[in-house]
Structures are given as C-alpha cells and as structure tokens.
JSON list of C-alpha atoms in Angstrom, two decimals:
[
{"chain": "K", "resi": 16, "resn": "UNK", "atom": "CA", "xyz": [-83.35, -93.77, -2.43]},
{"chain": "K", "resi": 17, "resn": "UNK", "atom": "CA", "xyz": [-80.25, -94.15, -1.60]},
{"chain": "K", "resi": 18, "resn": "UNK", "atom": "CA", "xyz": [-78.60, -91.17, -4.55]},
{"chain": "K", "resi": 19, "resn": "UNK", "atom": "CA", "xyz": [-81.56, -88.98, -2.99]},
{"chain": "K", "resi": 20, "resn": "UNK", "atom": "CA", "xyz": [-80.31, -89.71, 0.78]},
{"chain": "K", "resi": 21, "resn": "UNK", "atom": "CA", "xyz": [-76.10, -88.72, -0.59]},
{"chain": "K", "resi": 22, "resn": "UNK", "atom": "CA", "xyz": [-77.32, -85.81, -2.58]},
{"chain": "K", "resi": 23, "resn": "UNK", "atom": "CA", "xyz": [-79.39, -84.30, 0.75]},
{"chain": "K", "resi": 24, "resn": "UNK", "atom": "CA", "xyz": [-76.35, -84.94, 2.43]},
{"chain": "K", "resi": 25, "resn": "UNK", "atom": "CA", "xyz": [-73.70, -83.61, -0.14]},
{"chain": "K", "resi": 26, "resn": "UNK", "atom": "CA", "xyz": [-75.77, -80.67, -0.53]},
{"chain": "K", "resi": 27, "resn": "UNK", "atom": "CA", "xyz": [-76.29, -79.56, 3.31]},
{"chain": "K", "resi": 28, "resn": "UNK", "atom": "CA", "xyz": [-72.39, -80.40, 3.93]},
{"chain": "K", "resi": 29, "resn": "UNK", "atom": "CA", "xyz": [-71.19, -77.96, 0.90]},
{"chain": "K", "resi": 30, "resn": "UNK", "atom": "CA", "xyz": [-74.08, -75.50, 1.20]},
{"chain": "K", "resi": 31, "resn": "UNK", "atom": "CA", "xyz": [-73.37, -75.45, 5.48]},
{"chain": "K", "resi": 32, "resn": "UNK", "atom": "CA", "xyz": [-72.35, -71.93, 6.45]},
{"chain": "K", "resi": 33, "resn": "UNK", "atom": "CA", "xyz": [-69.19, -73.61, 8.00]},
{"chain": "K", "resi": 34, "resn": "UNK", "atom": "CA", "xyz": [-68.58, -77.02, 6.30]},
{"chain": "K", "resi": 35, "resn": "UNK", "atom": "CA", "xyz": [-66.16, -78.78, 8.19]},
{"chain": "K", "resi": 36, "resn": "UNK", "atom": "CA", "xyz": [-68.10, -77.41, 11.49]},
{"chain": "K", "resi": 37, "resn": "UNK", "atom": "CA", "xyz": [-70.99, -79.21, 9.97]},
{"chain": "K", "resi": 38, "resn": "UNK", "atom": "CA", "xyz": [-69.58, -82.05, 8.61]},
{"chain": "K", "resi": 39, "resn": "UNK", "atom": "CA", "xyz": [-68.21, -83.18, 12.29]},
{"chain": "K", "resi": 40, "resn": "UNK", "atom": "CA", "xyz": [-71.60, -82.33, 13.85]},
{"chain": "K", "resi": 41, "resn": "UNK", "atom": "CA", "xyz": [-73.40, -84.20, 11.27]},
{"chain": "K", "resi": 42, "resn": "UNK", "atom": "CA", "xyz": [-71.36, -86.90, 11.61]},
{"chain": "K", "resi": 43, "resn": "UNK", "atom": "CA", "xyz": [-71.61, -87.14, 15.48]},
{"chain": "K", "resi": 44, "resn": "UNK", "atom": "CA", "xyz": [-75.39, -87.18, 15.24]},
{"chain": "K", "resi": 45, "resn": "UNK", "atom": "CA", "xyz": [-74.99, -90.29, 13.16]},
{"chain": "K", "resi": 46, "resn": "UNK", "atom": "CA", "xyz": [-73.73, -92.04, 16.10]},
{"chain": "K", "resi": 47, "resn": "UNK", "atom": "CA", "xyz": [-71.33, -94.17, 14.49]},
{"chain": "K", "resi": 48, "resn": "UNK", "atom": "CA", "xyz": [-69.15, -96.93, 15.72]},
{"chain": "K", "resi": 49, "resn": "UNK", "atom": "CA", "xyz": [-65.65, -95.30, 16.05]},
{"chain": "K", "resi": 50, "resn": "UNK", "atom": "CA", "xyz": [-63.95, -97.20, 12.73]},
{"chain": "K", "resi": 51, "resn": "UNK", "atom": "CA", "xyz": [-67.20, -96.01, 10.72]},
{"chain": "K", "resi": 52, "resn": "UNK", "atom": "CA", "xyz": [-67.37, -92.57, 11.94]},
{"chain": "K", "resi": 53, "resn": "UNK", "atom": "CA", "xyz": [-63.51, -92.02, 10.78]},
{"chain": "K", "resi": 54, "resn": "UNK", "atom": "CA", "xyz": [-63.96, -93.70, 7.65]},
{"chain": "K", "resi": 55, "resn": "UNK", "atom": "CA", "xyz": [-66.61, -91.16, 7.42]},
{"chain": "K", "resi": 56, "resn": "UNK", "atom": "CA", "xyz": [-64.71, -88.13, 8.56]},
{"chain": "K", "resi": 57, "resn": "UNK", "atom": "CA", "xyz": [-62.29, -89.10, 5.44]},
{"chain": "K", "resi": 58, "resn": "UNK", "atom": "CA", "xyz": [-65.17, -89.54, 2.88]},
{"chain": "K", "resi": 59, "resn": "UNK", "atom": "CA", "xyz": [-66.55, -85.64, 4.24]},
{"chain": "K", "resi": 60, "resn": "UNK", "atom": "CA", "xyz": [-62.68, -84.24, 4.55]},
{"chain": "K", "resi": 61, "resn": "UNK", "atom": "CA", "xyz": [-62.24, -85.66, 0.58]},
{"chain": "K", "resi": 62, "resn": "UNK", "atom": "CA", "xyz": [-65.74, -84.02, -0.45]},
{"chain": "K", "resi": 63, "resn": "UNK", "atom": "CA", "xyz": [-64.78, -80.62, 1.28]},
{"chain": "K", "resi": 64, "resn": "UNK", "atom": "CA", "xyz": [-60.92, -80.63, -0.14]},
{"chain": "K", "resi": 65, "resn": "UNK", "atom": "CA", "xyz": [-62.29, -81.52, -3.67]},
{"chain": "K", "resi": 66, "resn": "UNK", "atom": "CA", "xyz": [-64.73, -78.77, -3.72]},
{"chain": "K", "resi": 67, "resn": "UNK", "atom": "CA", "xyz": [-61.79, -76.57, -2.59]},
{"chain": "K", "resi": 68, "resn": "UNK", "atom": "CA", "xyz": [-59.99, -77.72, -5.50]},
{"chain": "K", "resi": 69, "resn": "UNK", "atom": "CA", "xyz": [-62.40, -77.12, -8.11]},
{"chain": "K", "resi": 70, "resn": "UNK", "atom": "CA", "xyz": [-62.35, -73.19, -6.79]},
{"chain": "K", "resi": 71, "resn": "UNK", "atom": "CA", "xyz": [-66.06, -73.73, -4.92]},
{"chain": "K", "resi": 72, "resn": "UNK", "atom": "CA", "xyz": [-66.91, -71.16, -3.10]},
{"chain": "K", "resi": 73, "resn": "UNK", "atom": "CA", "xyz": [-67.90, -72.90, -0.33]},
{"chain": "K", "resi": 74, "resn": "UNK", "atom": "CA", "xyz": [-70.15, -71.41, 3.27]},
{"chain": "K", "resi": 75, "resn": "UNK", "atom": "CA", "xyz": [-70.32, -67.72, 2.73]},
{"chain": "K", "resi": 76, "resn": "UNK", "atom": "CA", "xyz": [-67.24, -67.37, 0.30]},
{"chain": "K", "resi": 77, "resn": "UNK", "atom": "CA", "xyz": [-67.75, -65.62, -2.77]},
{"chain": "K", "resi": 78, "resn": "UNK", "atom": "CA", "xyz": [-64.41, -66.90, -4.18]},
{"chain": "K", "resi": 79, "resn": "UNK", "atom": "CA", "xyz": [-64.04, -65.75, -7.83]},
{"chain": "K", "resi": 80, "resn": "UNK", "atom": "CA", "xyz": [-67.88, -64.39, -7.78]},
{"chain": "K", "resi": 81, "resn": "UNK", "atom": "CA", "xyz": [-69.01, -61.33, -7.73]},
{"chain": "K", "resi": 82, "resn": "UNK", "atom": "CA", "xyz": [-72.00, -61.46, -5.62]},
{"chain": "K", "resi": 83, "resn": "UNK", "atom": "CA", "xyz": [-73.92, -65.02, -3.43]},
{"chain": "K", "resi": 84, "resn": "UNK", "atom": "CA", "xyz": [-76.51, -65.48, -6.40]},
{"chain": "K", "resi": 85, "resn": "UNK", "atom": "CA", "xyz": [-73.36, -66.36, -8.06]},
{"chain": "K", "resi": 86, "resn": "UNK", "atom": "CA", "xyz": [-71.52, -68.35, -5.58]},
{"chain": "K", "resi": 87, "resn": "UNK", "atom": "CA", "xyz": [-74.28, -70.17, -5.03]},
{"chain": "K", "resi": 88, "resn": "UNK", "atom": "CA", "xyz": [-75.20, -71.39, -8.49]},
{"chain": "K", "resi": 89, "resn": "UNK", "atom": "CA", "xyz": [-71.32, -72.42, -9.27]},
{"chain": "K", "resi": 90, "resn": "UNK", "atom": "CA", "xyz": [-71.76, -74.38, -5.90]},
{"chain": "K", "resi": 91, "resn": "UNK", "atom": "CA", "xyz": [-74.93, -76.20, -7.12]},
{"chain": "K", "resi": 92, "resn": "UNK", "atom": "CA", "xyz": [-74.06, -77.04, -10.29]},
{"chain": "K", "resi": 93, "resn": "UNK", "atom": "CA", "xyz": [-71.03, -78.73, -8.71]},
{"chain": "K", "resi": 94, "resn": "UNK", "atom": "CA", "xyz": [-73.21, -80.30, -6.71]},
{"chain": "K", "resi": 95, "resn": "UNK", "atom": "CA", "xyz": [-75.32, -81.77, -9.21]},
{"chain": "K", "resi": 96, "resn": "UNK", "atom": "CA", "xyz": [-72.25, -82.97, -11.46]},
{"chain": "K", "resi": 97, "resn": "UNK", "atom": "CA", "xyz": [-70.85, -84.17, -8.19]},
{"chain": "K", "resi": 98, "resn": "UNK", "atom": "CA", "xyz": [-73.83, -86.68, -7.69]},
{"chain": "K", "resi": 99, "resn": "UNK", "atom": "CA", "xyz": [-74.59, -87.35, -11.22]},
{"chain": "K", "resi": 100, "resn": "UNK", "atom": "CA", "xyz": [-70.98, -88.85, -11.52]},
{"chain": "K", "resi": 101, "resn": "UNK", "atom": "CA", "xyz": [-71.46, -91.01, -8.25]},
{"chain": "K", "resi": 102, "resn": "UNK", "atom": "CA", "xyz": [-75.10, -92.02, -9.85]},
{"chain": "K", "resi": 103, "resn": "UNK", "atom": "CA", "xyz": [-73.49, -92.79, -12.95]},
{"chain": "K", "resi": 104, "resn": "UNK", "atom": "CA", "xyz": [-70.71, -94.99, -11.48]},
{"chain": "K", "resi": 105, "resn": "UNK", "atom": "CA", "xyz": [-73.16, -96.66, -9.11]},
{"chain": "K", "resi": 106, "resn": "UNK", "atom": "CA", "xyz": [-75.14, -97.86, -12.32]},
{"chain": "K", "resi": 107, "resn": "UNK", "atom": "CA", "xyz": [-71.93, -99.14, -14.22]},
{"chain": "K", "resi": 108, "resn": "UNK", "atom": "CA", "xyz": [-71.12, -100.98, -11.51]},
{"chain": "K", "resi": 109, "resn": "UNK", "atom": "CA", "xyz": [-75.28, -102.60, -11.00]},
{"chain": "K", "resi": 110, "resn": "UNK", "atom": "CA", "xyz": [-74.53, -103.22, -14.95]},
{"chain": "K", "resi": 111, "resn": "UNK", "atom": "CA", "xyz": [-71.16, -104.85, -14.17]},
{"chain": "K", "resi": 112, "resn": "UNK", "atom": "CA", "xyz": [-72.79, -107.37, -11.57]},
{"chain": "K", "resi": 113, "resn": "UNK", "atom": "CA", "xyz": [-75.64, -107.97, -13.71]},
{"chain": "K", "resi": 114, "resn": "UNK", "atom": "CA", "xyz": [-73.35, -109.40, -16.24]},
{"chain": "K", "resi": 115, "resn": "UNK", "atom": "CA", "xyz": [-71.29, -111.63, -13.76]},
{"chain": "K", "resi": 116, "resn": "UNK", "atom": "CA", "xyz": [-73.85, -112.78, -12.20]},
{"chain": "K", "resi": 117, "resn": "UNK", "atom": "CA", "xyz": [-75.78, -113.39, -15.94]},
{"chain": "K", "resi": 118, "resn": "UNK", "atom": "CA", "xyz": [-72.30, -115.67, -16.82]},
{"chain": "K", "resi": 119, "resn": "UNK", "atom": "CA", "xyz": [-72.60, -117.60, -13.47]},
{"chain": "K", "resi": 120, "resn": "UNK", "atom": "CA", "xyz": [-75.52, -118.21, -13.81]},
{"chain": "K", "resi": 121, "resn": "UNK", "atom": "CA", "xyz": [-75.00, -119.41, -17.54]},
{"chain": "K", "resi": 122, "resn": "UNK", "atom": "CA", "xyz": [-72.04, -121.40, -16.66]},
{"chain": "K", "resi": 123, "resn": "UNK", "atom": "CA", "xyz": [-73.77, -123.08, -13.59]},
{"chain": "K", "resi": 124, "resn": "UNK", "atom": "CA", "xyz": [-76.78, -124.46, -15.97]},
{"chain": "K", "resi": 125, "resn": "UNK", "atom": "CA", "xyz": [-74.25, -125.74, -18.30]},
{"chain": "K", "resi": 126, "resn": "UNK", "atom": "CA", "xyz": [-72.33, -127.35, -16.34]},
{"chain": "K", "resi": 127, "resn": "UNK", "atom": "CA", "xyz": [-75.61, -129.30, -15.25]},
{"chain": "K", "resi": 128, "resn": "UNK", "atom": "CA", "xyz": [-76.75, -129.96, -18.36]},
{"chain": "K", "resi": 129, "resn": "UNK", "atom": "CA", "xyz": [-74.54, -132.10, -19.24]}
]
C-alpha cells in the first residue's frame, strides 16, 4: 500500500504539466508542519532534479524524443525504474531488520537458558 502511494505520488509529480508548481501545490495540500514540509520539498526537488539529470522530459517537454508519446513512454519507464529501485531497497531493509531481530531473539534465548 505504501509503495502504491509513493508510485502514484511520483507519477503525479513527474507527469504534471509543470512539475515544480504541482509539487508545491501538492505539498501545501498535505498540511505538514514547517520542518516536515521543508524535508518533503527537498525530496520532491531531488526527484525532479534526478529526472532532469537522467534526461527525462517533464511536463510538455519533448527532450531528445520526436513525439509526445515517446516522451511520455520514456517518463513512464523512468518512473517504473525509480519506484522499482525504491521497492527493492525497502525489501532489503526489511530483510536486514528481520535478520537483526532474529539474532537478538536468539541471543536473549541463549542468555536466559543458562
């Protein structure tokens, strides 16, 4: 569920006609506290900057592509790759946490079994 929300959020921002304006308006609609709002603003800005660095056309730009359809498909491939990478890292983090908790549980059992 969390990854679906992130995927939708990322897709909405990068597919908007003006991603910078959309991200600011979206951020205001979330009604975060000031410090959380500034963190999210930075995350949204990094997301947009990474897309530009990867030469992905945002909004109505065509970039290196000859048609709007090609630009849209390139953007969708980028979004899919970006979210897949995030999901993979999240699964890895959960797996490492599970191993840590298992080690801690075994250590507690061994400590109290003596």
